[in-house]
Amino acid sequence: MPSLNMFVLERVAKASIPITAANAYHSSDIVNLLWILKLDMKQTHQSINDLKQSHNNYMIKKASDDLKEYEIRSDLRHVVGNKVVKPVHGAGFAVLLAKSFTQSGHSEDLK
């Protein structure tokens, strides 16, 4: 788990900010960027709600002893190690690959 002082960002799009009226055509880039961020936030929110609902349903079934044998989930605390090993070289930073968005809005990984 990342420490409280560590932030990870992923570049999802790039937009130029218009400074003068002559660069006003860049405002559509900002709108596109905000739309992409809105869709990503909506997808993230939906994923979190789906996980929360699945967990609540499981806990209700577990409390009422209504679980079938194939529905029993293993405890993940034993699978995940709690010791974080940092690499010696470059331990203070990470490089994330950016995504390129086509005009249709689909993402493509840059290589």
Tab-separated table of C-alpha atoms in Angstrom:
chain	number	residue	atom	x	y	z
A	1	MET	CA	0.000	0.000	0.000
A	2	PRO	CA	1.415	3.424	-0.860
A	3	SER	CA	2.455	5.649	1.988
A	4	LEU	CA	0.460	8.761	2.819
A	5	ASN	CA	3.115	10.959	1.187
A	6	MET	CA	3.159	9.078	-2.120
A	7	PHE	CA	0.921	10.102	-5.022
A	8	VAL	CA	0.570	8.202	-8.285
A	9	LEU	CA	-0.734	9.987	-11.346
A	10	GLU	CA	-1.453	8.686	-14.800
A	11	ARG	CA	-1.564	10.991	-17.779
A	12	VAL	CA	-4.832	10.287	-19.549
A	13	ALA	CA	-4.912	13.246	-21.922
A	14	LYS	CA	-3.195	16.498	-22.745
A	15	ALA	CA	-4.765	19.917	-23.247
A	16	SER	CA	-3.372	23.365	-23.944
A	17	ILE	CA	-4.769	26.174	-21.827
A	18	PRO	CA	-5.545	29.341	-23.791
A	19	ILE	CA	-3.853	32.395	-22.330
A	20	THR	CA	-4.885	34.953	-24.912
A	21	ALA	CA	-7.941	35.376	-27.103
A	22	ALA	CA	-5.833	34.348	-30.095
A	23	ASN	CA	-5.474	30.864	-28.557
A	24	ALA	CA	-9.178	30.428	-27.832
A	25	TYR	CA	-9.351	27.415	-30.137
A	26	HIS	CA	-7.625	25.427	-27.332
A	27	SER	CA	-10.798	25.626	-25.228
A	28	SER	CA	-12.184	22.557	-27.024
A	29	ASP	CA	-9.100	20.627	-25.827
A	30	ILE	CA	-9.971	21.490	-22.234
A	31	VAL	CA	-13.582	20.402	-22.732
A	32	ASN	CA	-12.384	17.081	-24.195
A	33	LEU	CA	-10.010	16.593	-21.262
A	34	LEU	CA	-12.755	17.265	-18.726
A	35	TRP	CA	-15.112	14.892	-20.556
A	36	ILE	CA	-12.511	12.107	-20.478
A	37	LEU	CA	-11.933	12.716	-16.756
A	38	LYS	CA	-15.698	12.686	-16.122
A	39	LEU	CA	-16.054	9.319	-17.860
A	40	ASP	CA	-13.101	7.869	-15.945
A	41	MET	CA	-14.505	9.115	-12.638
A	42	LYS	CA	-17.923	7.678	-13.472
A	43	GLN	CA	-16.392	4.291	-14.322
A	44	THR	CA	-14.328	4.302	-11.120
A	45	HIS	CA	-17.376	5.212	-9.020
A	46	GLN	CA	-19.422	2.421	-10.633
A	47	SER	CA	-16.639	-0.114	-10.003
A	48	ILE	CA	-16.402	0.864	-6.340
A	49	ASN	CA	-20.187	0.612	-5.944
A	50	ASP	CA	-20.200	-2.831	-7.598
A	51	LEU	CA	-17.456	-4.058	-5.255
A	52	LYS	CA	-19.260	-2.621	-2.240
A	53	GLN	CA	-22.541	-4.282	-3.246
A	54	SER	CA	-20.819	-7.617	-3.841
A	55	HIS	CA	-19.101	-7.417	-0.455
A	56	ASN	CA	-22.336	-6.519	1.346
A	57	ASN	CA	-24.202	-9.399	-0.309
A	58	TYR	CA	-21.425	-11.797	0.673
A	59	MET	CA	-21.354	-10.592	4.276
A	60	ILE	CA	-25.151	-10.932	4.585
A	61	LYS	CA	-25.018	-14.486	3.216
A	62	LYS	CA	-22.072	-15.314	5.469
A	63	ALA	CA	-23.860	-13.978	8.567
A	64	SER	CA	-27.000	-15.983	7.788
A	65	ASP	CA	-25.020	-19.182	7.013
A	66	ASP	CA	-26.599	-19.204	3.562
A	67	LEU	CA	-23.312	-19.641	1.656
A	68	LYS	CA	-22.893	-22.572	-0.640
A	69	GLU	CA	-19.523	-24.335	-0.731
A	70	TYR	CA	-18.496	-22.791	-4.072
A	71	GLU	CA	-19.331	-19.270	-2.806
A	72	ILE	CA	-16.889	-19.328	0.113
A	73	ARG	CA	-14.068	-16.858	-0.501
A	74	SER	CA	-10.566	-17.250	0.847
A	75	ASP	CA	-9.130	-14.680	3.209
A	76	LEU	CA	-6.800	-12.441	1.184
A	77	ARG	CA	-4.823	-11.219	4.189
A	78	HIS	CA	-2.719	-14.393	4.001
A	79	VAL	CA	-2.076	-13.988	0.266
A	80	VAL	CA	-0.814	-10.414	0.380
A	81	GLY	CA	2.551	-9.766	2.002
A	82	ASN	CA	2.633	-6.830	4.376
A	83	LYS	CA	6.326	-6.037	3.863
A	84	VAL	CA	6.990	-3.509	1.109
A	85	VAL	CA	10.303	-3.989	-0.678
A	86	LYS	CA	11.551	-0.905	-2.507
A	87	PRO	CA	14.019	-1.192	-5.354
A	88	VAL	CA	17.454	0.255	-4.661
A	89	HIS	CA	17.731	2.255	-7.894
A	90	GLY	CA	14.907	4.712	-8.566
A	91	ALA	CA	13.039	4.002	-5.341
A	92	GLY	CA	11.722	7.552	-5.095
A	93	PHE	CA	9.936	7.760	-8.434
A	94	ALA	CA	7.995	5.719	-10.945
A	95	VAL	CA	7.439	6.037	-14.667
A	96	LEU	CA	3.906	5.555	-15.940
A	97	LEU	CA	3.043	5.038	-19.580
A	98	ALA	CA	0.731	7.644	-21.006
A	99	LYS	CA	-2.269	6.859	-23.159
A	100	SER	CA	-3.036	8.510	-26.439
A	101	PHE	CA	-6.665	9.301	-27.144
A	102	THR	CA	-7.891	9.247	-30.686
A	103	GLN	CA	-10.551	11.641	-31.894
A	104	SER	CA	-13.173	8.939	-31.379
A	105	GLY	CA	-12.333	8.891	-27.650
A	106	HIS	CA	-10.726	5.431	-27.575
A	107	SER	CA	-7.440	5.053	-25.746
A	108	GLU	CA	-4.330	3.509	-27.191
A	109	ASP	CA	-1.226	2.699	-25.155
A	110	LEU	CA	1.864	4.545	-26.332
A	111	LYS	CA	4.920	2.409	-26.941
